[in-house]
Tab-separated table of C-alpha atoms in Angstrom:
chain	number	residue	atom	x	y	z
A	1	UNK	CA	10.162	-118.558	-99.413
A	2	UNK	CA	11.091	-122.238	-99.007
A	3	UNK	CA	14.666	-121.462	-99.331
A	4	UNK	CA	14.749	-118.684	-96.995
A	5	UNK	CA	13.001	-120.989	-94.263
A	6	UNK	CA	15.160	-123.628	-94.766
A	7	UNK	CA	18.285	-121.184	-94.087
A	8	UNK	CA	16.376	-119.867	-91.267
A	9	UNK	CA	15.661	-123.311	-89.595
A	10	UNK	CA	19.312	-124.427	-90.325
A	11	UNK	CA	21.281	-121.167	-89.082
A	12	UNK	CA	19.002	-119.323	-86.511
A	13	UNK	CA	20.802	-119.172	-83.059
A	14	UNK	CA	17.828	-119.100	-81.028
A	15	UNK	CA	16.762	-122.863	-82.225
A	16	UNK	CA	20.711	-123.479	-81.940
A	17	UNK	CA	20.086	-122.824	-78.221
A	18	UNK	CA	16.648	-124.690	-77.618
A	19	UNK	CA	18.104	-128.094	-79.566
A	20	UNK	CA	21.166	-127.839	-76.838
A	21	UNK	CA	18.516	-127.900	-74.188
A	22	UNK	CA	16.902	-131.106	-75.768
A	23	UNK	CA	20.125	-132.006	-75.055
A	24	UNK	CA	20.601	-131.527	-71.407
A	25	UNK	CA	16.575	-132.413	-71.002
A	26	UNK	CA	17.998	-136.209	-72.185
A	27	UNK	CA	21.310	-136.479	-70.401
A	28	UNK	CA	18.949	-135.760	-67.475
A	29	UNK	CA	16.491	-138.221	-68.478
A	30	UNK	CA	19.358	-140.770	-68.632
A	31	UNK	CA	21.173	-139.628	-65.213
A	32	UNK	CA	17.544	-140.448	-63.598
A	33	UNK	CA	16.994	-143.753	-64.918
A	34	UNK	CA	21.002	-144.616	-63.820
A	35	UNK	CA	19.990	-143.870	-60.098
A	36	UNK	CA	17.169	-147.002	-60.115
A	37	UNK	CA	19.760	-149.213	-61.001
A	38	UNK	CA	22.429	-150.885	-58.711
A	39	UNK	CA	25.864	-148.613	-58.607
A	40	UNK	CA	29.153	-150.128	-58.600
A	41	UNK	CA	32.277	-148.300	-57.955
A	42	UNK	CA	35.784	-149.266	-58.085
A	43	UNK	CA	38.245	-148.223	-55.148
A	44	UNK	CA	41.801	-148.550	-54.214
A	45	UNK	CA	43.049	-147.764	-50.232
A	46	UNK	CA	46.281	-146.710	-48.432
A	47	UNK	CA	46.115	-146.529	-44.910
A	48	UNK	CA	49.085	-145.871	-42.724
A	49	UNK	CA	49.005	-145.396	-38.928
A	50	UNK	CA	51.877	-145.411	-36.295
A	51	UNK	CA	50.964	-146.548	-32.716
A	52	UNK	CA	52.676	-145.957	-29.406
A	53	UNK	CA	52.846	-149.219	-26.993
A	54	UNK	CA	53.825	-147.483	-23.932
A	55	UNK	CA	50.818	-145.717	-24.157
A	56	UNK	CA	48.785	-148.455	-23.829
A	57	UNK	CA	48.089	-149.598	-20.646
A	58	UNK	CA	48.501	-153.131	-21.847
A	59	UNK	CA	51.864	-153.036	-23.173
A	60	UNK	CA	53.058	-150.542	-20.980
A	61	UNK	CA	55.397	-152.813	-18.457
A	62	UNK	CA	56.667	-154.788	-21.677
A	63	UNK	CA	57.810	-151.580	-23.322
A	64	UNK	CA	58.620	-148.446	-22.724
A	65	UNK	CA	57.479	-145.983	-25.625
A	66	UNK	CA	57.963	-148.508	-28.222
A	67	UNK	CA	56.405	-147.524	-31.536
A	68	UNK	CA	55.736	-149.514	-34.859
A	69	UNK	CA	54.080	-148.362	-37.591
A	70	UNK	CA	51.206	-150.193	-39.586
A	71	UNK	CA	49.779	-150.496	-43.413
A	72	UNK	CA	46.720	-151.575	-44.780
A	73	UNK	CA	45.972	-151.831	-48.641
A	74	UNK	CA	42.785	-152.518	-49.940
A	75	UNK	CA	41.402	-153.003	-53.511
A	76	UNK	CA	37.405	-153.679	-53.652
A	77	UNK	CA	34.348	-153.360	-55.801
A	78	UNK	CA	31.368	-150.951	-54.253
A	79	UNK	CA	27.459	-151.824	-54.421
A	80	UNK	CA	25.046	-149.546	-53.993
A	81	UNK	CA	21.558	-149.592	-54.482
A	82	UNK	CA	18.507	-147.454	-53.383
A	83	UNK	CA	16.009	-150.364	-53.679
A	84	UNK	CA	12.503	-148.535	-54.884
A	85	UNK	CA	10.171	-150.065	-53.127
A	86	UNK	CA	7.772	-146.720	-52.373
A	87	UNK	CA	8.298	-145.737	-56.128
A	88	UNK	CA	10.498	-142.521	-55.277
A	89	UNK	CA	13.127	-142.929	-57.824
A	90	UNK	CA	10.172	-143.789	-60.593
A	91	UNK	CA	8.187	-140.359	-59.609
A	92	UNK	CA	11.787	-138.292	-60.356
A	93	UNK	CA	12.633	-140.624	-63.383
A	94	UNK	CA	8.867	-139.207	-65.310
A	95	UNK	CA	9.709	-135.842	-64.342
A	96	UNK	CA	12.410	-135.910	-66.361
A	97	UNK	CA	10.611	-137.928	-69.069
A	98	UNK	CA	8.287	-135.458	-69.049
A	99	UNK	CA	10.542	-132.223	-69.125
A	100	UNK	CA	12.521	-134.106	-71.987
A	101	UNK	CA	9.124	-134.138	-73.736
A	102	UNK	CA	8.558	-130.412	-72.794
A	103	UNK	CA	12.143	-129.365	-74.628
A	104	UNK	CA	11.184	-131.576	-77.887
A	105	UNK	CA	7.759	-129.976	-77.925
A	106	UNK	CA	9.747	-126.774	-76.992
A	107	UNK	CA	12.018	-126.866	-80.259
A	108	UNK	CA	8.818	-128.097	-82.221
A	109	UNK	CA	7.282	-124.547	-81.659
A	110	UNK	CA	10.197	-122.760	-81.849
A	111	UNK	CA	10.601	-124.283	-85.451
A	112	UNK	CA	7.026	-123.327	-86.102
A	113	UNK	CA	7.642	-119.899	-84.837
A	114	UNK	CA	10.451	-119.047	-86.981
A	115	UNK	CA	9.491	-120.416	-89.908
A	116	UNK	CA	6.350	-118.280	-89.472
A	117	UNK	CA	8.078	-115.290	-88.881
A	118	UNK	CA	10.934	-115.850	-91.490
A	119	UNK	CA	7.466	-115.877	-94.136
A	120	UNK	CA	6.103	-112.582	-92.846
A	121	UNK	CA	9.232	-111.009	-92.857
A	122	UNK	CA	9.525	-111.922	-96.210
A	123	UNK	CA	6.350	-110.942	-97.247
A	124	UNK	CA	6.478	-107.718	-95.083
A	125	UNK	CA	9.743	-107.056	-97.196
A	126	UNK	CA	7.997	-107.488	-100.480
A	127	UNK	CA	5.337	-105.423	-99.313
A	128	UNK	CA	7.358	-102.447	-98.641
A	129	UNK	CA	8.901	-103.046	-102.216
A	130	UNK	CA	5.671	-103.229	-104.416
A	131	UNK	CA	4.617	-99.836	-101.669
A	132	UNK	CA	7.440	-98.322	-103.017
A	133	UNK	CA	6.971	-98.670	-106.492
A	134	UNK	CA	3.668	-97.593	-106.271
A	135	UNK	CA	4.327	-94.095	-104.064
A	136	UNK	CA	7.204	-93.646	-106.744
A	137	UNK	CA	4.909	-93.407	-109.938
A	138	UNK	CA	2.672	-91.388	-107.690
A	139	UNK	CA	5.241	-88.990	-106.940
A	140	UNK	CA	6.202	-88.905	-110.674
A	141	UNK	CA	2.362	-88.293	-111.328
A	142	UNK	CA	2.324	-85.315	-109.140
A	143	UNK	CA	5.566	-83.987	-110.221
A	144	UNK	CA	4.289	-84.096	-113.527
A	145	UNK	CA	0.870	-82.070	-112.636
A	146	UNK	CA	2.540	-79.681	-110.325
A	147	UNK	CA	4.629	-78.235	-113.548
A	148	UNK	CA	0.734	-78.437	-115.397
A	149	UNK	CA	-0.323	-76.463	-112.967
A	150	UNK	CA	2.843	-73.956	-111.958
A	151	UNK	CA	2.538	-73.421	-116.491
A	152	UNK	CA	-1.311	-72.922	-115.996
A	153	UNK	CA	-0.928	-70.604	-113.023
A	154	UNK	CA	1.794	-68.437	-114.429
A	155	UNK	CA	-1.009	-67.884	-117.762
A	156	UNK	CA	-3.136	-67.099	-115.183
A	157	UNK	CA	-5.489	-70.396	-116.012
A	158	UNK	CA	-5.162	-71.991	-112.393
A	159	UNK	CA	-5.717	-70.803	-108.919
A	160	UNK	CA	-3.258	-70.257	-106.145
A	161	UNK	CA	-5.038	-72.581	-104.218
A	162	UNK	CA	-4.944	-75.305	-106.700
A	163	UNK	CA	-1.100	-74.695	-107.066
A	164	UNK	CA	-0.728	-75.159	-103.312
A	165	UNK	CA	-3.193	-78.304	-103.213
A	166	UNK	CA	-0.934	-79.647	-105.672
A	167	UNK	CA	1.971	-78.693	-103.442
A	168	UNK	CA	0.753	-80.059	-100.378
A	169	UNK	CA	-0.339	-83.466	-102.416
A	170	UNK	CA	3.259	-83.841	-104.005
A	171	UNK	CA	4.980	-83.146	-100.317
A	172	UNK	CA	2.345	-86.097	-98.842
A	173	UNK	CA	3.516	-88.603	-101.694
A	174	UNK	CA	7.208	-87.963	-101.057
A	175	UNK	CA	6.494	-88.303	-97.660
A	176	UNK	CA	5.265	-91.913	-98.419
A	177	UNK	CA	7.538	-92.488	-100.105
A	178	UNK	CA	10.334	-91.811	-97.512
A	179	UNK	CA	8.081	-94.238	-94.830
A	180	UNK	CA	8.104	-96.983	-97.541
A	181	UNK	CA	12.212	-96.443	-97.909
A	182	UNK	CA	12.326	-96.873	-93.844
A	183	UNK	CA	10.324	-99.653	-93.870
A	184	UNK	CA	12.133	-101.793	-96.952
A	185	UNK	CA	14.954	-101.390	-94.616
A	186	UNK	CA	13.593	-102.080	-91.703
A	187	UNK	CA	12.512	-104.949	-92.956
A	188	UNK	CA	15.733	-106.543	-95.292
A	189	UNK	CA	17.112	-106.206	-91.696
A	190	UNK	CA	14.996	-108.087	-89.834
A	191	UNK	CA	14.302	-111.047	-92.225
A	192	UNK	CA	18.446	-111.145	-92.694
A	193	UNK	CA	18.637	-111.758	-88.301
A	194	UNK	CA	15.861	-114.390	-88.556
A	195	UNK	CA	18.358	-115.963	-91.300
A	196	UNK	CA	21.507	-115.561	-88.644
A	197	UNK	CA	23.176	-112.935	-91.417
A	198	UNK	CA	24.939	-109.745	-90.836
A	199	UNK	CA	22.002	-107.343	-91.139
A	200	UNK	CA	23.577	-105.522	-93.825
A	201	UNK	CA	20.528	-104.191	-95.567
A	202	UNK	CA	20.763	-106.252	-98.518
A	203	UNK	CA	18.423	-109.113	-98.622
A	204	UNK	CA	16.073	-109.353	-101.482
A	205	UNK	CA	12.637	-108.843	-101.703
A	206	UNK	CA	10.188	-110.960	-104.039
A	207	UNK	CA	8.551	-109.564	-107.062
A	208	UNK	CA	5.319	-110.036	-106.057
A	209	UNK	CA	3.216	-111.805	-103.044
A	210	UNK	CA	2.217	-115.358	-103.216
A	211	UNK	CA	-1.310	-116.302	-103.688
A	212	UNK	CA	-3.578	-117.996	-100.825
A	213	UNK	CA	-5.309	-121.205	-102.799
A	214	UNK	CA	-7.688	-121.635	-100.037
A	215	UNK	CA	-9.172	-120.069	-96.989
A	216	UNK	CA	-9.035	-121.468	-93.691
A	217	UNK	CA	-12.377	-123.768	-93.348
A	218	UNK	CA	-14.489	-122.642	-90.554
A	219	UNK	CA	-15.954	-124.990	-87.753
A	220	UNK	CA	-12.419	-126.652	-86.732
A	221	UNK	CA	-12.846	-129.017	-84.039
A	222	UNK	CA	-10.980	-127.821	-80.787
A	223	UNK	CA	-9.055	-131.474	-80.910
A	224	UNK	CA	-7.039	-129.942	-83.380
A	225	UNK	CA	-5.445	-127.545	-80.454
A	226	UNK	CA	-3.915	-131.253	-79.426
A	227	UNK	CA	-1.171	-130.560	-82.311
A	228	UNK	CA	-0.058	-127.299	-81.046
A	229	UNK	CA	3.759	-128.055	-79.860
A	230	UNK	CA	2.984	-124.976	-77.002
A	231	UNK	CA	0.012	-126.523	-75.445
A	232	UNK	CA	1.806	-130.307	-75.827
A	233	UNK	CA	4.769	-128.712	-73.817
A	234	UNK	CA	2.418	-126.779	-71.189
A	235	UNK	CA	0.743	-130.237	-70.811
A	236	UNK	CA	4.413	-131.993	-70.040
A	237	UNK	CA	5.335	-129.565	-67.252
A	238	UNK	CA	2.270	-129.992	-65.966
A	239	UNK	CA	2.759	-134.034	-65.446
A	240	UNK	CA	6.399	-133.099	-64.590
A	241	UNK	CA	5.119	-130.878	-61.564
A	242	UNK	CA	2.978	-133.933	-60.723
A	243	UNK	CA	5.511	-136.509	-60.689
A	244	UNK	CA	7.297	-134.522	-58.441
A	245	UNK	CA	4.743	-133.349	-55.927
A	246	UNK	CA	4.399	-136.792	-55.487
A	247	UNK	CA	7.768	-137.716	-54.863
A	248	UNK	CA	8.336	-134.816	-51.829
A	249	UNK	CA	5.354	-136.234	-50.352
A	250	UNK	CA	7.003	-139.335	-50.311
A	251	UNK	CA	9.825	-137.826	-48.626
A	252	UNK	CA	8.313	-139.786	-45.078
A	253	UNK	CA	8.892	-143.212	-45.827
A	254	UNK	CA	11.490	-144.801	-44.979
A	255	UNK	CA	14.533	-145.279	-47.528
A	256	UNK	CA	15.693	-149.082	-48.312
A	257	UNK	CA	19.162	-149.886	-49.487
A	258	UNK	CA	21.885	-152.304	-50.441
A	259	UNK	CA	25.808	-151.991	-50.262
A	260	UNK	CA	27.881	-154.457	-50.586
A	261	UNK	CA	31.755	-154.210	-51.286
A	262	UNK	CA	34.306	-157.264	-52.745
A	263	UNK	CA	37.819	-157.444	-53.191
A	264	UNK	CA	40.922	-157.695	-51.715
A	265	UNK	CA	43.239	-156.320	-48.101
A	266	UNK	CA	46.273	-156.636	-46.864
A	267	UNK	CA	49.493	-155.107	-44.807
A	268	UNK	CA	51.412	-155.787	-47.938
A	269	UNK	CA	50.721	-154.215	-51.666
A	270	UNK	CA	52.064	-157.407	-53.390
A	271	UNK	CA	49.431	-159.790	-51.277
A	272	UNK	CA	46.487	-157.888	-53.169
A	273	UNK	CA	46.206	-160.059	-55.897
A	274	UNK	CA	46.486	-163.227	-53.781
A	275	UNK	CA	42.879	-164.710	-53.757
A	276	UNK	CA	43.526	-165.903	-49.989
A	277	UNK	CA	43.308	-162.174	-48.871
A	278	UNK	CA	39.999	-161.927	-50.134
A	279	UNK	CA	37.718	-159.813	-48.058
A	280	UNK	CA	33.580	-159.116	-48.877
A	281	UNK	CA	30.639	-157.629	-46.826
A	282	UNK	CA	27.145	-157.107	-47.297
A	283	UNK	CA	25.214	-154.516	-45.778
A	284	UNK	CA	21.466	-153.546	-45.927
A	285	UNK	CA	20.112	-150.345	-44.410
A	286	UNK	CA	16.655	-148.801	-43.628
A	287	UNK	CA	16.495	-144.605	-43.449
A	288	UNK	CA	13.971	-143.160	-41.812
A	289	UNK	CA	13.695	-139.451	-41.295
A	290	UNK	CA	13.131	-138.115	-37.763
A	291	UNK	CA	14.323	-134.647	-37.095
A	292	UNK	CA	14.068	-132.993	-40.756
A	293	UNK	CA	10.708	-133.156	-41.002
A	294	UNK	CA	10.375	-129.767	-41.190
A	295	UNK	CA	12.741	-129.588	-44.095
A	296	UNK	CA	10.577	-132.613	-45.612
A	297	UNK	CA	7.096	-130.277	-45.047
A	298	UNK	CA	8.786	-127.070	-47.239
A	299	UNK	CA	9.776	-129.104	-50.166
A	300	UNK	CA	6.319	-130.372	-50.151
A	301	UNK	CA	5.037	-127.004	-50.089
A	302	UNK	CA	7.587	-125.948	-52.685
A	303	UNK	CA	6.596	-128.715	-54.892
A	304	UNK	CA	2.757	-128.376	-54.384
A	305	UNK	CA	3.144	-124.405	-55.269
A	306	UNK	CA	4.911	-125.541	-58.848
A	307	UNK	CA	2.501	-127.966	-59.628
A	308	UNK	CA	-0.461	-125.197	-58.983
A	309	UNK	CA	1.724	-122.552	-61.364
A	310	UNK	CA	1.936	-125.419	-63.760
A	311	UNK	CA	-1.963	-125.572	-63.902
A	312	UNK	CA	-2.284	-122.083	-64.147
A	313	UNK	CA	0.802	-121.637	-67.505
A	314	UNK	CA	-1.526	-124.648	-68.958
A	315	UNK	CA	-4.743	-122.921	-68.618
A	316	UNK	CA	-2.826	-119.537	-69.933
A	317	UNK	CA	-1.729	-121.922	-72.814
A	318	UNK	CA	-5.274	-123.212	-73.652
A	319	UNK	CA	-6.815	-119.679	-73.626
A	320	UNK	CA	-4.428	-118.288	-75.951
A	321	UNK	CA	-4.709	-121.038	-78.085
C-alpha cells in the first residue's frame, strides 16, 4: 500500500490542481504586501503640439496666421505611495495571508484524502479478490453436489425438491460470483484513476488484507480536531472574511498619499542627459470620499454577508468533524 500512495500523491491531477492554487494563494500574498510599499516607475515622454499666433489675440497684429510647432521630452522616475496610516492596506495584506494559509491547509487535506482513499480502494480491490475466491470454491462445491444429487435422483434416492434446492443454491452462488467479478473491476478501475493511470482494468490486488495492530483508544480529547487540515482551513477563511470586513468599513477615511517624480525635460532629445535640465516635484494628496458612499455602504454589506457565511462553513466544519 505504501507504494501505491506514494504514486497516488505524486501523479493524482486533482492535488496537481490544488498545489497550483498554493501557488496563486502566494503570488497574491506577495502582490499585497508590494502595495504597502513605496512604487516607483520609470517613464519616458514625447509631446508635440503646433500653435497658431494669429489666433491669439496677443500676437495677432504681429502676425498674421503664423504657426510654429513645439517639442517637449521628458525622462523621470515616478513615486507613489499609499501611506497606511488607518491600517487599510494591512487588513487586505492578512486576508491574503490568511487565504494562502487556507490553500496550504487545503492541499494538506487533499493529501490526506487521497491517500485515504487510494488505501480503501486498495483494500476494497483485495476484498473483491479473496470474495471471489471464496464464491468460486462454493460454486465448485455445489456443482459437485448438484451431480450427487441429479445421480441420487435418477436411482430414485433424492427428491425433486432437493434437486431443485440444489438448483436454486448453485444459480445463487454463480450469481455471487458474477457481483464479485463486477466489483473486482469496478474496483482495479477506480484505484488505477486515484493513481492518474489509464483505467485499463489491470491493477493488482493484494493477497490478503493487512492487519490492524491496535484499535483506536477511546476518550480522545476534542483538541485533537486542531490537527484536522479541513477545520485549520475553515478557521483561515474565517480570519480572511474578518480582515476584510474590516477593511470595507474602513472604506470612510480619508486616503493619504505621496508622489513624487525626478528626472529630466527638455525641447531637445539630446539635452536629456544634461544635469542642468533637471526637473523634480513632490506632491502629497488627501482622498476623501463624498458622493460614493453608497457604493462604500454595499461593499460593506457584501463583506459583512461573507464573513457571516464564513462562520456558518466553520461551524459546518466543526460539526462534521
Amino acid at each position: 500500500i505504501p507504494e501505491l500512495i506514494d504514486e497516488a500523491l505524486k501523479n493524482n491531477p486533482i492535488l496537481l490542481s490544488i498545489e497550483v492554487l498554493t501557488e496563486v494563494g502566494l503570488a497574491q500574498l506577495s502582490a499585497r504586501r508590494s502595495q504597502r510599499r513605496p512604487q516607483l516607475q520609470g517613464r519616458f515622454q514625447n509631446s508635440r503640439q503646433k500653435y497658431n499666433l494669429g489666433t491669439n489675440p496677443a500676437f495677432r497684429r504681429f502676425s498674421s496666421g503664423s504657426t510654429f510647432i513645439s517639442n517637449h521630452f521628458a525622462a523621470d522616475i515616478i513615486l507613489n505611495w499609499e501611506i497606511d496610516l488607518w491600517g487599510r492596506l494591512k487588513n487586505l495584506e492578512n486576508a491574503s495571508d490568511a487565504d494562502y494559509q487556507a490553500s496550504l491547509s487545503d492541499l494538506e487535506s487533499a493529501r490526506l484524502s487521497i491517500a485515504a482513499q487510494t488505501a480503501r480502494a486498495w483494500c476494497a480491490l483485495t476484498t473483491a479478490s479473496l470474495r471471489i475466491k471464496l464464491a468460486t470454491q462454493t460454486v465448485e462445491s455445489y456443482e459437485a453436489n448438484l451431480q450427487i444429487i441429479q445421480d441420487r435422483f435418477k436411482q430414485g434416492l433424492a427428491t425433486a425438491l432437493d434437486l431443485r434446492l440444489t438448483q436454486a443454491s448453485l444459480t445463487s452462488a454463480q450469481a455471487i460470483l458474477e457481483n464479485e467479478s463486477r466489483q473486482e473491476a469496478n474496483g482495479k478501475r477506480t484505484l488505477e484513476i486515484l493513481l492518474a493511470r489509464y483505467p485499463s482494468g489491470k491493477a493488482a490486488p493484494g493477497k490478503s488484507l493487512p492487519k490492524l495492530e491496535s484499535n483506536i483508544p477511546s476518550g480522545i480529547p476534542i483538541q485533537l480536531l486542531d490537527r484536522r487540515p479541513d477545520i485549520r482551513a475553515a478557521h483561515q477563511r474565517l480570519k480572511a472574511a474578518g480582515f476584510r470586513e474590516k477593511e470595507a468599513g474602513k472604506g470612510f477615511l480619508p486616503r493619504i498619499g505621496l508622489t513624487g517624480s525626478t528626472g529630466t525635460a527638455s525641447q531637445n532629445l539630446r539635452d536629456l542627459t544634461e544635469s542642468s535640465f533637471s526637473s523634480w516635484n513632490l506632491l502629497g494628496n488627501l482622498t476623501q470620499p463624498i458622493f460614493n458612499q453608497g457604493q462604500i455602504r454595499s461593499h460593506m454589506k457584501v463583506k459583512k454577508a461573507m464573513r457571516t457565511k464564513a462562520v456558518a462553513d466553520y461551524k459546518a466544519s466543526l460539526l462534521n468533524a
